[in-house]
Short mmCIF file of C-alpha atoms in Angstrom, two decimals:
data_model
loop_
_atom_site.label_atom_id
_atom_site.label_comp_id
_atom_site.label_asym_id
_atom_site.label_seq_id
_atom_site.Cartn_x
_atom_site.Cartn_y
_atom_site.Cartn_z
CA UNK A 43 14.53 -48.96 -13.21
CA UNK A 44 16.75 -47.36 -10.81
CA UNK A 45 16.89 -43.84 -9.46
CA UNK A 46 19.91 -42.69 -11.15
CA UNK A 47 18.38 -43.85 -14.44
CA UNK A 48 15.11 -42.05 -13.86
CA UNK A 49 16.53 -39.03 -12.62
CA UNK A 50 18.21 -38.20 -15.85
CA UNK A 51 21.77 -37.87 -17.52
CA UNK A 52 24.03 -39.02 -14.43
CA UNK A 53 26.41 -40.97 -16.03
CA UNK A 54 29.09 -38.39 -16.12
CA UNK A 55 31.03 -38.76 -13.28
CA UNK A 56 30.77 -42.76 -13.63
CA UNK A 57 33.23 -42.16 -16.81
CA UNK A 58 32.00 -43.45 -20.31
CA UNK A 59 29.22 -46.05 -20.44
CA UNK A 60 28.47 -48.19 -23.01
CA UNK A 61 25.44 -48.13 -25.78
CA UNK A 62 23.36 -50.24 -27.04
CA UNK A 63 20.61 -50.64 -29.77
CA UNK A 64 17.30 -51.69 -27.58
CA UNK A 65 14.92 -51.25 -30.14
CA UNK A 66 14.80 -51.00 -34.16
CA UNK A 67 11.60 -50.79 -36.64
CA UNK A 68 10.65 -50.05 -40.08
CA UNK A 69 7.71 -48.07 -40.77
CA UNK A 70 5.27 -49.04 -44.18
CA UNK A 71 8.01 -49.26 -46.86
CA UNK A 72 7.66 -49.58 -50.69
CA UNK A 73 4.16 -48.03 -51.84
CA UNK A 74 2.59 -45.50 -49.49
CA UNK A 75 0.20 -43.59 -50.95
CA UNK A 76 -1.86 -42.95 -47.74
CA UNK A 77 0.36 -41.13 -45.08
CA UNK A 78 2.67 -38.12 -44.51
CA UNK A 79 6.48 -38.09 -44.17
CA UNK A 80 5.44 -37.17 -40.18
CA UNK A 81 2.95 -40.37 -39.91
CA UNK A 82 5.89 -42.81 -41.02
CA UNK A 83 8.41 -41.15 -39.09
CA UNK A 84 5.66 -42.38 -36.00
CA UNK A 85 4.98 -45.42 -37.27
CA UNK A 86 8.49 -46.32 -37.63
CA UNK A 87 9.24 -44.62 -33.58
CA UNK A 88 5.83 -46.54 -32.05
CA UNK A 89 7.34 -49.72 -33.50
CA UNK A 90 11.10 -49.34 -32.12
CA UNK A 91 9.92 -48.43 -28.87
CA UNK A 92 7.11 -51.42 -28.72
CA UNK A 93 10.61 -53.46 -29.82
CA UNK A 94 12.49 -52.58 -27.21
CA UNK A 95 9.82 -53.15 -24.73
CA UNK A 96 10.91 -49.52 -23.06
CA UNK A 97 8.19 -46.58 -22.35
CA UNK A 98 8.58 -43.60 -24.05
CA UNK A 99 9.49 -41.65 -20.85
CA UNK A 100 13.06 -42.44 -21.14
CA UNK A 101 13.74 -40.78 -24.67
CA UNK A 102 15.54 -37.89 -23.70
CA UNK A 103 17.10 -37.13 -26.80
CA UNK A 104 16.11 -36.88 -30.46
CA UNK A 105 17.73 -37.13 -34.11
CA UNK A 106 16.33 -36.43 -36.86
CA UNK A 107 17.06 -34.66 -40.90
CA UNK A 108 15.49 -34.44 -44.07
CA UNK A 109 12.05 -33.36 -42.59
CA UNK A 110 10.11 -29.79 -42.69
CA UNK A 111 12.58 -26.63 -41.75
CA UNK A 112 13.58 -27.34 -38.25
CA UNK A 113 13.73 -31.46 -38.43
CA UNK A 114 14.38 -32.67 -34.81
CA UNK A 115 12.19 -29.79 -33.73
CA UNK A 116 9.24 -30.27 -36.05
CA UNK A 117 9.69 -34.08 -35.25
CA UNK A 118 9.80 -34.46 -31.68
CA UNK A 119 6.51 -32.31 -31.36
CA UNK A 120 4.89 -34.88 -33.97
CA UNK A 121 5.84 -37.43 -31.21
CA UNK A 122 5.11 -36.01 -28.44
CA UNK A 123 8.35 -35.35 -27.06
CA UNK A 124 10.51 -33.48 -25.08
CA UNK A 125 13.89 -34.05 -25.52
CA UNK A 126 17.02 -32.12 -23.50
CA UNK A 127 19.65 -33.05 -26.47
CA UNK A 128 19.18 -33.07 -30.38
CA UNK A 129 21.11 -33.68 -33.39
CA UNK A 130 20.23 -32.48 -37.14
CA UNK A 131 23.30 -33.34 -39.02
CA UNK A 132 22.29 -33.46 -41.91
CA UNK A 133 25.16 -35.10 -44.67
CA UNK A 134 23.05 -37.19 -47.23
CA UNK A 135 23.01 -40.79 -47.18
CA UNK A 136 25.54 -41.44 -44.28
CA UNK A 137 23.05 -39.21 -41.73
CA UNK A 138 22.10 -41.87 -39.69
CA UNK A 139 25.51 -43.36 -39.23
CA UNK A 140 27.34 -40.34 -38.24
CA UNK A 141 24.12 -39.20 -35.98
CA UNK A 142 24.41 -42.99 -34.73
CA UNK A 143 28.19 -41.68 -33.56
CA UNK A 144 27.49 -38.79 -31.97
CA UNK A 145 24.06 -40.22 -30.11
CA UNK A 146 26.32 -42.80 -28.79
CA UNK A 147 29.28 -39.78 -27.96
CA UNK A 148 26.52 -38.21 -25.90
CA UNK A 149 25.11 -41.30 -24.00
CA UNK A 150 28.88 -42.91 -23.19
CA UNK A 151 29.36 -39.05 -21.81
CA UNK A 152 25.99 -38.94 -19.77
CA UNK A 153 24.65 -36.15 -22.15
CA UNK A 154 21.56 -38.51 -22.73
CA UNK A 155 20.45 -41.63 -21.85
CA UNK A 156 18.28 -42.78 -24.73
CA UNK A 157 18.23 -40.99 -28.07
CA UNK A 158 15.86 -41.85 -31.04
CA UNK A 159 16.97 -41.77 -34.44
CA UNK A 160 13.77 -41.41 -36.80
CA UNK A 161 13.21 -40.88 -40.40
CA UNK A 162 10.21 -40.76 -42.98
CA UNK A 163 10.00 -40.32 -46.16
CA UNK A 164 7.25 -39.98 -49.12
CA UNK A 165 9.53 -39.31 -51.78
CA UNK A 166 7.81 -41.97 -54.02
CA UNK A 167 4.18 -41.00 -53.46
CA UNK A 168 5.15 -36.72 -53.63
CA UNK A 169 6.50 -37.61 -57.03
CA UNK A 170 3.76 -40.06 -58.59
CA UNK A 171 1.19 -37.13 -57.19
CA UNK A 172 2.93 -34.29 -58.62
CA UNK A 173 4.23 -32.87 -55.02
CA UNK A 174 7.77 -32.94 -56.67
CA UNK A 175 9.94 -33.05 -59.52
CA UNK A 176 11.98 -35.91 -60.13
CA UNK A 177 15.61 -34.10 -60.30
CA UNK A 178 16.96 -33.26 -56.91
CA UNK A 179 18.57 -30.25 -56.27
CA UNK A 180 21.48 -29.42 -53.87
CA UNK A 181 21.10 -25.68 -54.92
CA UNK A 182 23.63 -23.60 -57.32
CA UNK A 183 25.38 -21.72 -54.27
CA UNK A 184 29.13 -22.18 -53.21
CA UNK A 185 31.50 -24.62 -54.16
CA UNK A 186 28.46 -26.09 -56.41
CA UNK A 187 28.40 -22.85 -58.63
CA UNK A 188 31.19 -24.11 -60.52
CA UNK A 189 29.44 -27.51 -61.61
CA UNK A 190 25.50 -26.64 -62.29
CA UNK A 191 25.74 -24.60 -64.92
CA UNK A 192 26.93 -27.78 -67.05
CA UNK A 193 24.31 -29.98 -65.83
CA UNK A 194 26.19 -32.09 -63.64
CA UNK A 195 23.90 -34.62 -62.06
CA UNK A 196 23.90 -36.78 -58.83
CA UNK A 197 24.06 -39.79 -60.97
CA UNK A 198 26.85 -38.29 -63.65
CA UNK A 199 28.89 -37.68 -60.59
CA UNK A 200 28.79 -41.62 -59.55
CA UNK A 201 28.96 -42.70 -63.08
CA UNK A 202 32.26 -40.72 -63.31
CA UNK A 203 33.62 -42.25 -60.67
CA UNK A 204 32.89 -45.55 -61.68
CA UNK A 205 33.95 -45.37 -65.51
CA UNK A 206 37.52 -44.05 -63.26
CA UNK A 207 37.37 -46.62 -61.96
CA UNK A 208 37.06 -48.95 -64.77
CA UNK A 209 40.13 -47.16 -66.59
CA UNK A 210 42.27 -47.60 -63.62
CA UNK A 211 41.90 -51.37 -62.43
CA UNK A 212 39.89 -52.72 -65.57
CA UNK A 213 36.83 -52.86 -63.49
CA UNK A 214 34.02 -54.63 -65.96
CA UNK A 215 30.59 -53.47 -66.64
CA UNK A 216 29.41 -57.09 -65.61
CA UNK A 217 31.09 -56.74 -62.37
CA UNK A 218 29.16 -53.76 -61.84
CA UNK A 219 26.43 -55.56 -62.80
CA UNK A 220 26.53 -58.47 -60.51
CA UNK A 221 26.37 -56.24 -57.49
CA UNK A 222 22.69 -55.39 -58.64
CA UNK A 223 21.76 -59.15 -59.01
CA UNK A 224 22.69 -60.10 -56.05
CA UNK A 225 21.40 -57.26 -54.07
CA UNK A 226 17.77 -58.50 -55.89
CA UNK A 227 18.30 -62.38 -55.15
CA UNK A 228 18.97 -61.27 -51.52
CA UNK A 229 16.16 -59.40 -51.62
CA UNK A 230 13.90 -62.40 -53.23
CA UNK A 231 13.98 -63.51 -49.57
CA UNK A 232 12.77 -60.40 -47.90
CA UNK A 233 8.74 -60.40 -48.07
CA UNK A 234 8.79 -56.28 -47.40
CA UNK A 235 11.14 -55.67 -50.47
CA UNK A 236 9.85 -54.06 -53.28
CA UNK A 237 11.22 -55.64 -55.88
CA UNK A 238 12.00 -59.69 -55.52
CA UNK A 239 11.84 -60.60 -59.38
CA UNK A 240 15.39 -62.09 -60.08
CA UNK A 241 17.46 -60.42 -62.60
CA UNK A 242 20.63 -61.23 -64.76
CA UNK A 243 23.75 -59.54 -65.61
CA UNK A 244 22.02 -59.36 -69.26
CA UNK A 245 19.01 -57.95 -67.60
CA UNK A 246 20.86 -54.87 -66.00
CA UNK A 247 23.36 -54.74 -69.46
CA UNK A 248 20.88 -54.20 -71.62
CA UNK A 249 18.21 -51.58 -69.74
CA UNK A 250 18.10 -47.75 -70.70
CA UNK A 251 21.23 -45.89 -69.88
CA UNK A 252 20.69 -43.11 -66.96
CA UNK A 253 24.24 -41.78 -67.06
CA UNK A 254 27.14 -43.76 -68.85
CA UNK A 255 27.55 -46.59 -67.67
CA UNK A 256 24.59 -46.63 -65.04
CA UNK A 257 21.51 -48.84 -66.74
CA UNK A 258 18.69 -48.70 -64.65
CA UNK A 259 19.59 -51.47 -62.61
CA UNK A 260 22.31 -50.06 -61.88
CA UNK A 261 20.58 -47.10 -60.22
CA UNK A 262 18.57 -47.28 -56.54
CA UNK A 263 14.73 -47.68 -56.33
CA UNK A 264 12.71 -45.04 -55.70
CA UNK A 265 10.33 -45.93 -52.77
CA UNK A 266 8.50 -44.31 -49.36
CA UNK A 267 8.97 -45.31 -46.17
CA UNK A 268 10.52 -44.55 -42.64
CA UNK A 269 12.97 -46.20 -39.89
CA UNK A 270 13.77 -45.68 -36.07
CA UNK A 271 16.59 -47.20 -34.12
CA UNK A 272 16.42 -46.51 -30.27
CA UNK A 273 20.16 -46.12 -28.47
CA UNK A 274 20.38 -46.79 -25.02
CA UNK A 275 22.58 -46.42 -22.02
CA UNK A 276 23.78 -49.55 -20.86
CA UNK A 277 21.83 -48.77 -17.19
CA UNK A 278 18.78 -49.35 -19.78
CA UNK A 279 19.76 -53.19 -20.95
CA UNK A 280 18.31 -55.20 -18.32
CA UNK A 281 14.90 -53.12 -18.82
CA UNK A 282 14.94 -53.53 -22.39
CA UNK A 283 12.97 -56.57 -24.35
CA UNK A 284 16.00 -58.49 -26.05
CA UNK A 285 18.99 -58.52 -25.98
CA UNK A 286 21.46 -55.36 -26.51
CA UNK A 287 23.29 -55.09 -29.56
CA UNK A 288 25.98 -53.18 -28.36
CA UNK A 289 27.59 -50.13 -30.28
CA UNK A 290 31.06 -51.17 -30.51
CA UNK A 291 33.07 -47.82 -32.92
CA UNK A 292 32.07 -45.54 -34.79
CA UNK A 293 34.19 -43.71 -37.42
CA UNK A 294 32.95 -40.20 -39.74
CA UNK A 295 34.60 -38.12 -42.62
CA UNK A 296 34.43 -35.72 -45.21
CA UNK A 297 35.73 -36.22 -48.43
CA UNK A 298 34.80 -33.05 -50.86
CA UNK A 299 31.97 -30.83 -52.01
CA UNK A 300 33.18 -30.13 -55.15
CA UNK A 301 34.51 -32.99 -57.68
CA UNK A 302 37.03 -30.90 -58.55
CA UNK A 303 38.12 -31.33 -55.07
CA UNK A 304 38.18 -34.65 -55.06
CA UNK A 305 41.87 -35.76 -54.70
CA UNK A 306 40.81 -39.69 -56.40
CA UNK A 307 37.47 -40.89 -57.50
CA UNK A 308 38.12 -44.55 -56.61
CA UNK A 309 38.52 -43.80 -53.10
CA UNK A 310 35.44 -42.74 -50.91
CA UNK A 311 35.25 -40.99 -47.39
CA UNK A 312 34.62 -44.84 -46.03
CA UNK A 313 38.01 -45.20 -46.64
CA UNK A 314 38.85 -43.40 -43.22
CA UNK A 315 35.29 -43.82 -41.22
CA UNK A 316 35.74 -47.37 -41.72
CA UNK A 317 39.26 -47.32 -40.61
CA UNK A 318 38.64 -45.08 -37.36
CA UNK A 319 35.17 -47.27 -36.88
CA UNK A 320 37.08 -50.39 -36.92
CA UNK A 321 40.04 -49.23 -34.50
CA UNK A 322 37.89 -48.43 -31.74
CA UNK A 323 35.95 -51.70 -32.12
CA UNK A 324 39.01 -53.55 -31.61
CA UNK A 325 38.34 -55.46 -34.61
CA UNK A 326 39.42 -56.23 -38.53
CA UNK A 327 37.42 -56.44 -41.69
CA UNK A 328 38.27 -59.89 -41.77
CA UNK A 329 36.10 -60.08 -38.48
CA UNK A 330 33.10 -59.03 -39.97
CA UNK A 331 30.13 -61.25 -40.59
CA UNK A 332 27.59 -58.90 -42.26
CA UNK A 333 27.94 -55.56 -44.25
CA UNK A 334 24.95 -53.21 -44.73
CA UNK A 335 26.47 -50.82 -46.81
CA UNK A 336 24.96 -47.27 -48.85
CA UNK A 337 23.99 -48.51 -52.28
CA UNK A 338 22.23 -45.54 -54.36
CA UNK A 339 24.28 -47.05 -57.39
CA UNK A 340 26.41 -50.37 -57.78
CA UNK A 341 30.06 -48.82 -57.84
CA UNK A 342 28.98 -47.54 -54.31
CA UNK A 343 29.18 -50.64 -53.01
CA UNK A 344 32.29 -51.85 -54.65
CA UNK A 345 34.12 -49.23 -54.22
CA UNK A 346 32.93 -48.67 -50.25
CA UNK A 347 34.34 -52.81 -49.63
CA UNK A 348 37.48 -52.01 -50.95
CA UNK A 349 37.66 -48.81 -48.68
CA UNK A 350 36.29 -50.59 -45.72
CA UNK A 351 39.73 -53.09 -46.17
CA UNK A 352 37.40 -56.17 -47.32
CA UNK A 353 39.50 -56.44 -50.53
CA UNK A 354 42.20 -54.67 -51.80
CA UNK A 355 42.40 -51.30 -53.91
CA UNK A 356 41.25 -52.23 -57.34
CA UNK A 357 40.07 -55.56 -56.79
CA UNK A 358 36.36 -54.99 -55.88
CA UNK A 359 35.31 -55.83 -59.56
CA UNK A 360 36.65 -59.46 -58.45
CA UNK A 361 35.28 -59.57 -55.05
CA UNK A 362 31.77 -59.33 -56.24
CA UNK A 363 31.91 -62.00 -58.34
CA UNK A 364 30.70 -65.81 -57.99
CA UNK A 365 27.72 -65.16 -55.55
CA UNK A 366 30.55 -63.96 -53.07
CA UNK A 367 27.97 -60.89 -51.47
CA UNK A 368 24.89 -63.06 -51.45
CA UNK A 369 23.55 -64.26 -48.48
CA UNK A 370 25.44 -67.95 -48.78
CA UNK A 371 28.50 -65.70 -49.58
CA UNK A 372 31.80 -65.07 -47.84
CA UNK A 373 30.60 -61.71 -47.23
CA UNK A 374 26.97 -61.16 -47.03
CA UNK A 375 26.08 -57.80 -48.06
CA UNK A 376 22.81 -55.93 -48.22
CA UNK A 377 21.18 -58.59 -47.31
CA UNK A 378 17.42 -57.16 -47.22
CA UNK A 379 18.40 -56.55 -51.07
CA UNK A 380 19.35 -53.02 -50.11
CA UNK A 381 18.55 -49.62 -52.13
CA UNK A 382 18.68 -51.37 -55.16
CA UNK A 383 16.21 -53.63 -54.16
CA UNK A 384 14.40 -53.31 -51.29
CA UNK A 385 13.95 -49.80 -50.41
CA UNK A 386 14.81 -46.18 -50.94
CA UNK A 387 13.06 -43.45 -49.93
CA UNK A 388 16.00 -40.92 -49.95
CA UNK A 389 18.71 -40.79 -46.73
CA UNK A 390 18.87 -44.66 -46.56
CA UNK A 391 21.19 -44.78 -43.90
CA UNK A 392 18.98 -45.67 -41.15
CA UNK A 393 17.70 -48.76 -42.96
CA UNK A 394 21.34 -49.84 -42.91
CA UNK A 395 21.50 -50.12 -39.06
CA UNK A 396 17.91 -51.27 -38.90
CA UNK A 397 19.12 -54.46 -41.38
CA UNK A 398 22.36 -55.03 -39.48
CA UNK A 399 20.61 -55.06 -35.66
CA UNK A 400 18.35 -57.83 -37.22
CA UNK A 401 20.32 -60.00 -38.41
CA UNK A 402 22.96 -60.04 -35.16
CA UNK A 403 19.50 -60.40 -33.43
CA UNK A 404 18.61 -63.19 -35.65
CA UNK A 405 15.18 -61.81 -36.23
CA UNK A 406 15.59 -61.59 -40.27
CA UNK A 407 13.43 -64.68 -41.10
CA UNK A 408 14.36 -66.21 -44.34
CA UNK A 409 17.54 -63.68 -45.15
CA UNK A 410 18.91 -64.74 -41.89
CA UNK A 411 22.28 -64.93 -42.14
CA UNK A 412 23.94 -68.04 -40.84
CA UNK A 413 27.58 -69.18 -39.73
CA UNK A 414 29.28 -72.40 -39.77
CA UNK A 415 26.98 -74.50 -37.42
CA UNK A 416 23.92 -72.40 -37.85
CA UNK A 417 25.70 -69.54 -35.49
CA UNK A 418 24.04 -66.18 -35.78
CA UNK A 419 26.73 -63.51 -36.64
CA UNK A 420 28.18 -61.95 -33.82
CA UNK A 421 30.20 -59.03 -35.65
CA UNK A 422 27.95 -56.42 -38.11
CA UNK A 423 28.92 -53.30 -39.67
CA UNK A 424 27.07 -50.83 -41.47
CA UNK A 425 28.57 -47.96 -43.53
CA UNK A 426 26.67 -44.99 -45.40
CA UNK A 427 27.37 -42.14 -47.97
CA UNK A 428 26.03 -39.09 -48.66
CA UNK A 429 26.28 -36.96 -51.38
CA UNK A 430 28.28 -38.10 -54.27
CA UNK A 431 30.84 -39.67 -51.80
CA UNK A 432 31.31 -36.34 -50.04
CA UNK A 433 30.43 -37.98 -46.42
CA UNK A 434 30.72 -41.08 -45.20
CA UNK A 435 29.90 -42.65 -41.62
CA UNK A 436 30.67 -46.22 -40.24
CA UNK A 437 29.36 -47.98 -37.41
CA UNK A 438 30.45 -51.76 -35.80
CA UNK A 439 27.97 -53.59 -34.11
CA UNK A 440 28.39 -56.42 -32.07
#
């Protein structure tokens, strides 16, 4: 490694630089009954850095939410670190993605040089053992007073959007539906999913309503587990174990806090992080070989492909039709069968850019997604949301 690497943040007066993902790693996922929300946030960090084949000593800079008081604080002493910049932005499911942005703001600046983005989560294992109740609160304070009092859930808020949806552009429960069996039949080829069972569009149809006209199936797993993703100054590349995937644009927003506030519930925040995320890539949709998108419920990820310009306003209900998400589809989506399927142990965000770095790396085994000719993608994006589509952060790979 050279001496301006070693000796720290010098990038600065060599204008921006460009950032790469060196390393990426899931911790134990699904059933994890034997370790702390700290020990998988480890697990998960050991494993990225043994990916990217880089020592520890070069982590200058730390991101972390959802953990203890003080997150990047409590979790950098867990690790054993020290780092000179830190990020705890902390905006629900699209965390990662927006933290993803403004890691790789710092590094292109010379701020930091390689920033780890690390989450763990027991949220499965806190609940079966009592450690936690199964609603989650956001609090009754601010904008929120005006909702809790009439027992406004998480999932009623999503569930109004979609049934919106469905008066406005005739959007179909089986529509909704589909996006659940093909997030499992994607996941039927992912041995660390949790569930791999295939369903039908009867199955999810006819399972016990959560909030009209979420089933079930319709509704995100509830599973532990942790994931780290290792950015990188591109000084760092030719050190690293494989091959960069570079960090092409990024794009963040905020939509509302209040649904009151909301100006239309069929259009999330992804409508303008995608848009910004893709203008600074230099590319389209259309470009696109692989989507990792935020799932906590179906419409989430028909709404967040029409807002991402993969199909017209409206027409998402169609797009998911016909096997055209799976991983033979036109658009492969979720393809480790996503929070539906595969995982979710709360901010899922981080899995998303975990998935996506595998599959441009062609290191996804049976889920690998292939082109015409058996070419790897070249073009990934991944897009969360937090809240009930209050946030939303996008990030191109390539």
């Amino acid at each position: 490694m050279s001496a301006a690497i070693s000796s720290g943040a010098s990038g600065a007066s060599r204008g921006p630089r460009r950032v790469a993902v060196a390393g990426v790693a899931l911790s134990d996922c699904g059933r994890v009954d034997d370790r702390t929300a700290l020990q998988l946030h480890a697990q998960a960090a050991r494993r990225a850095l043994a990916d990217s084949g880089l020592d520890r000593s070069v982590i200058d800079g730390v991101a972390s939410a959802g953990t203890g008081t003080l997150a990047p604080v409590e979790v950098a002493e867990y690790l054993g670190l020290k780092p000179t910049w830190v990020d705890s932005t902390s905006v629900g499911g699209s965390t990662w993605e927006v933290m993803a942005a403004h890691a790789a703001d710092a590094i292109a600046a010379g701020h930091a040089n390689a920033v780890l983005l690390v989450y763990g989560s027991t949220a499965r294992a806190d609940l079966k053992a009592g450690r936690r109740t199964a609603n989650l609160s956001f609090g009754a304070g601010g904008p929120l007073q005006f909702e809790v009092p009439y027992g406004h859930t998480l999932v009623a808020k999503y569930a109004m959007a979609a049934r919106r949806h469905m008066h406005e552009y005739g959007t179909t429960l089986e529509q909704l539906a589909e996006v659940a069996v093909q997030a499992r039949a994607n996941a039927a080829h992912n041995p660390d999913a949790m569930y791999r069972d295939p369903i039908t569009v009867d199955d999810v149809l006819s399972g016990r309503i959560i909030a009209d006209p979420f089933t079930k199936l319709h509704c995100c797993i509830r599973s532990d587990g942790g994931a780290a993703v290792l950015l990188v100054a591109e000084e760092y590349v030719t050190d690293a174990a494989k091959a960069p995937v570079w960090v092409l644009g990024t794009g963040e927003h905020t939509s509302h806090a209040a649904m009151s506030e909301w100006d239309d519930f069929t259009v999330s925040p992804a409508a303008v992080s995608g848009r910004l995320a893709f203008e600074r890539a230099g590319v389209r949709p259309a470009d696109i070989d692989v989507a990792e998108l935020y799932d906590a419920f179906t419409y989430m990820t028909l709404v967040t492909l029409e807002d991402l310009g993969f199909c017209a306003k409206g027409e998402g209900g169609s797009y998911v039709e016909k096997g055209r998400i799976g991983l033979g589809g036109e658009l492969p989506v979720n393809t480790d069968g996503g929070g539906l399927s595969a995982c979710h142990p709360g901010m899922r965000g981080l899995f998303l850019l975990v998935e996506a770095v595998r599959q441009l790396r062609g290191e996804a085994g049976e889920r690998q997604v292939r082109k015409d000719g058996g070419r790897l993608p070249e073009l990934a994006v991944a897009s969360g949301t937090g809240g009930w589509f209050c946030s939303s952060g996008t990030v191109v790979l390539g």
